[in-house]
PDB file of C-alpha atoms in Angstrom:
ATOM      1  CA  MET A1438      34.019  68.293  62.392  1.00  0.00           C
ATOM      2  CA  PHE A1439      30.937  68.721  64.565  1.00  0.00           C
ATOM      3  CA  CYS A1440      30.466  72.152  66.120  1.00  0.00           C
ATOM      4  CA  VAL A1441      27.982  72.634  68.964  1.00  0.00           C
ATOM      5  CA  LEU A1442      26.989  75.943  67.359  1.00  0.00           C
ATOM      6  CA  ALA A1443      26.014  74.299  64.050  1.00  0.00           C
ATOM      7  CA  PRO A1444      22.338  73.755  63.281  1.00  0.00           C
ATOM      8  CA  PHE A1445      20.978  70.231  62.862  1.00  0.00           C
ATOM      9  CA  ASP A1446      20.997  70.246  59.041  1.00  0.00           C
ATOM     10  CA  VAL A1447      24.648  71.341  58.932  1.00  0.00           C
ATOM     11  CA  LEU A1448      25.615  68.523  61.310  1.00  0.00           C
ATOM     12  CA  VAL A1449      23.757  66.038  59.100  1.00  0.00           C
ATOM     13  CA  ARG A1450      25.627  67.313  56.052  1.00  0.00           C
ATOM     14  CA  ALA A1451      28.929  67.087  57.937  1.00  0.00           C
ATOM     15  CA  ALA A1452      28.224  63.428  58.722  1.00  0.00           C
ATOM     16  CA  ARG A1453      27.432  62.736  55.066  1.00  0.00           C
ATOM     17  CA  LEU A1454      30.581  64.538  53.953  1.00  0.00           C
ATOM     18  CA  CYS A1455      32.615  62.378  56.330  1.00  0.00           C
ATOM     19  CA  TRP A1456      31.188  59.294  54.645  1.00  0.00           C
ATOM     20  CA  ALA A1457      31.876  60.737  51.185  1.00  0.00           C
ATOM     21  CA  LEU A1458      35.485  61.279  52.235  1.00  0.00           C
ATOM     22  CA  GLY A1459      35.772  57.844  53.844  1.00  0.00           C
ATOM     23  CA  LEU A1460      36.096  59.148  57.408  1.00  0.00           C
ATOM     24  CA  PRO A1461      34.665  57.050  60.273  1.00  0.00           C
ATOM     25  CA  LEU A1462      34.066  60.058  62.547  1.00  0.00           C
ATOM     26  CA  PRO A1463      30.246  60.102  62.699  1.00  0.00           C
ATOM     27  CA  ALA A1464      29.987  56.583  64.149  1.00  0.00           C
ATOM     28  CA  GLY A1465      32.830  57.210  66.580  1.00  0.00           C
ATOM     29  CA  TYR A1466      31.252  60.358  67.953  1.00  0.00           C
ATOM     30  CA  ARG A1467      27.809  58.747  68.100  1.00  0.00           C
ATOM     31  CA  ASP A1468      29.242  55.806  70.039  1.00  0.00           C
ATOM     32  CA  LEU A1469      31.185  58.082  72.393  1.00  0.00           C
ATOM     33  CA  GLU A1470      28.042  60.064  73.136  1.00  0.00           C
ATOM     34  CA  ALA A1471      26.241  56.832  74.074  1.00  0.00           C
ATOM     35  CA  LYS A1472      29.192  55.644  76.175  1.00  0.00           C
ATOM     36  CA  ILE A1473      29.437  58.796  78.294  1.00  0.00           C
ATOM     37  CA  GLY A1474      25.665  59.228  78.536  1.00  0.00           C
ATOM     38  CA  HIS A1475      25.496  62.855  77.396  1.00  0.00           C
ATOM     39  CA  ARG A1476      23.853  64.428  74.373  1.00  0.00           C
ATOM     40  CA  PHE A1477      25.942  66.483  71.950  1.00  0.00           C
ATOM     41  CA  LYS A1478      23.443  69.335  72.209  1.00  0.00           C
ATOM     42  CA  GLN A1479      20.404  69.736  74.394  1.00  0.00           C
ATOM     43  CA  SER A1480      18.234  70.010  71.277  1.00  0.00           C
ATOM     44  CA  HIS A1481      19.525  66.813  69.631  1.00  0.00           C
ATOM     45  CA  SER A1482      21.975  63.990  69.960  1.00  0.00           C
ATOM     46  CA  LEU A1483      24.603  62.807  67.507  1.00  0.00           C
ATOM     47  CA  ALA A1484      22.612  59.577  67.278  1.00  0.00           C
ATOM     48  CA  GLU A1485      19.732  61.659  65.847  1.00  0.00           C
ATOM     49  CA  VAL A1486      22.123  63.415  63.461  1.00  0.00           C
ATOM     50  CA  TYR A1487      23.523  60.034  62.382  1.00  0.00           C
ATOM     51  CA  ALA A1488      20.037  58.573  61.856  1.00  0.00           C
ATOM     52  CA  GLU A1489      18.965  61.529  59.708  1.00  0.00           C
ATOM     53  CA  ALA A1490      22.176  61.326  57.688  1.00  0.00           C
ATOM     54  CA  GLU A1491      21.537  57.614  57.081  1.00  0.00           C
ATOM     55  CA  ARG A1492      17.941  58.362  56.024  1.00  0.00           C
ATOM     56  CA  LEU A1493      19.084  60.980  53.517  1.00  0.00           C
ATOM     57  CA  GLU A1494      21.760  58.613  52.176  1.00  0.00           C
ATOM     58  CA  ARG A1495      19.046  56.016  51.521  1.00  0.00           C
ATOM     59  CA  GLU A1496      16.658  58.534  49.934  1.00  0.00           C
ATOM     60  CA  GLU A1497      19.111  60.674  47.947  1.00  0.00           C
ATOM     61  CA  GLY A1498      22.113  58.406  47.591  1.00  0.00           C
ATOM     62  CA  PRO A1499      25.582  59.281  48.816  1.00  0.00           C
ATOM     63  CA  LEU A1500      26.996  62.751  48.450  1.00  0.00           C
ATOM     64  CA  VAL A1501      29.541  63.163  45.718  1.00  0.00           C
ATOM     65  CA  TRP A1502      32.470  65.360  46.646  1.00  0.00           C
ATOM     66  CA  ASN A1503      34.940  66.570  44.066  1.00  0.00           C
ATOM     67  CA  ARG A1504      37.867  68.875  44.630  1.00  0.00           C
ATOM     68  CA  GLY A1505      36.901  72.403  43.641  1.00  0.00           C
ATOM     69  CA  ASP A1506      33.127  71.931  44.017  1.00  0.00           C
ATOM     70  CA  ALA A1507      32.702  74.568  46.726  1.00  0.00           C
ATOM     71  CA  ILE A1508      34.800  77.114  44.829  1.00  0.00           C
ATOM     72  CA  ARG A1509      32.858  76.389  41.646  1.00  0.00           C
ATOM     73  CA  GLN A1510      29.544  76.841  43.431  1.00  0.00           C
ATOM     74  CA  HIS A1511      30.453  80.059  45.224  1.00  0.00           C
ATOM     75  CA  LEU A1512      32.974  81.765  42.946  1.00  0.00           C
ATOM     76  CA  GLY A1513      32.419  80.246  39.512  1.00  0.00           C
ATOM     77  CA  ALA A1514      34.004  77.771  37.111  1.00  0.00           C
ATOM     78  CA  GLY A1515      36.968  79.994  36.230  1.00  0.00           C
ATOM     79  CA  GLU A1516      38.061  80.357  39.848  1.00  0.00           C
ATOM     80  CA  ALA A1517      37.664  76.618  40.409  1.00  0.00           C
ATOM     81  CA  ASP A1518      39.752  75.845  37.333  1.00  0.00           C
ATOM     82  CA  ASP A1519      42.466  78.257  38.511  1.00  0.00           C
ATOM     83  CA  TYR A1520      42.487  76.638  41.947  1.00  0.00           C
ATOM     84  CA  LEU A1521      42.738  73.123  40.513  1.00  0.00           C
ATOM     85  CA  ALA A1522      45.600  74.216  38.233  1.00  0.00           C
ATOM     86  CA  ARG A1523      47.500  75.600  41.256  1.00  0.00           C
ATOM     87  CA  VAL A1524      46.882  72.392  43.212  1.00  0.00           C
ATOM     88  CA  ALA A1525      48.188  70.351  40.279  1.00  0.00           C
ATOM     89  CA  LEU A1526      51.375  72.449  40.188  1.00  0.00           C
ATOM     90  CA  ALA A1527      51.918  71.965  43.920  1.00  0.00           C
ATOM     91  CA  THR A1528      51.797  68.178  43.745  1.00  0.00           C
TER      92      THR A1528
END
């Protein structure tokens, strides 16, 4: 979920996506970082990522994540609709 090569803003978005999906990972990783006494990256800690994610949640509200959103954004509505139809057939 959190890659050491990712820039700060991508890590913040990953934390917010975890919350949108109901995953407790951001707090667990933040707490582990504090427990072992090492920062996630030299440039910033997961505690800083977590704090920024919380700030954005307060300012912007929670992220809304719907199946097919990324496909719709990058490939268009038709491709997203095709994908969702295939997913529906598979379930």
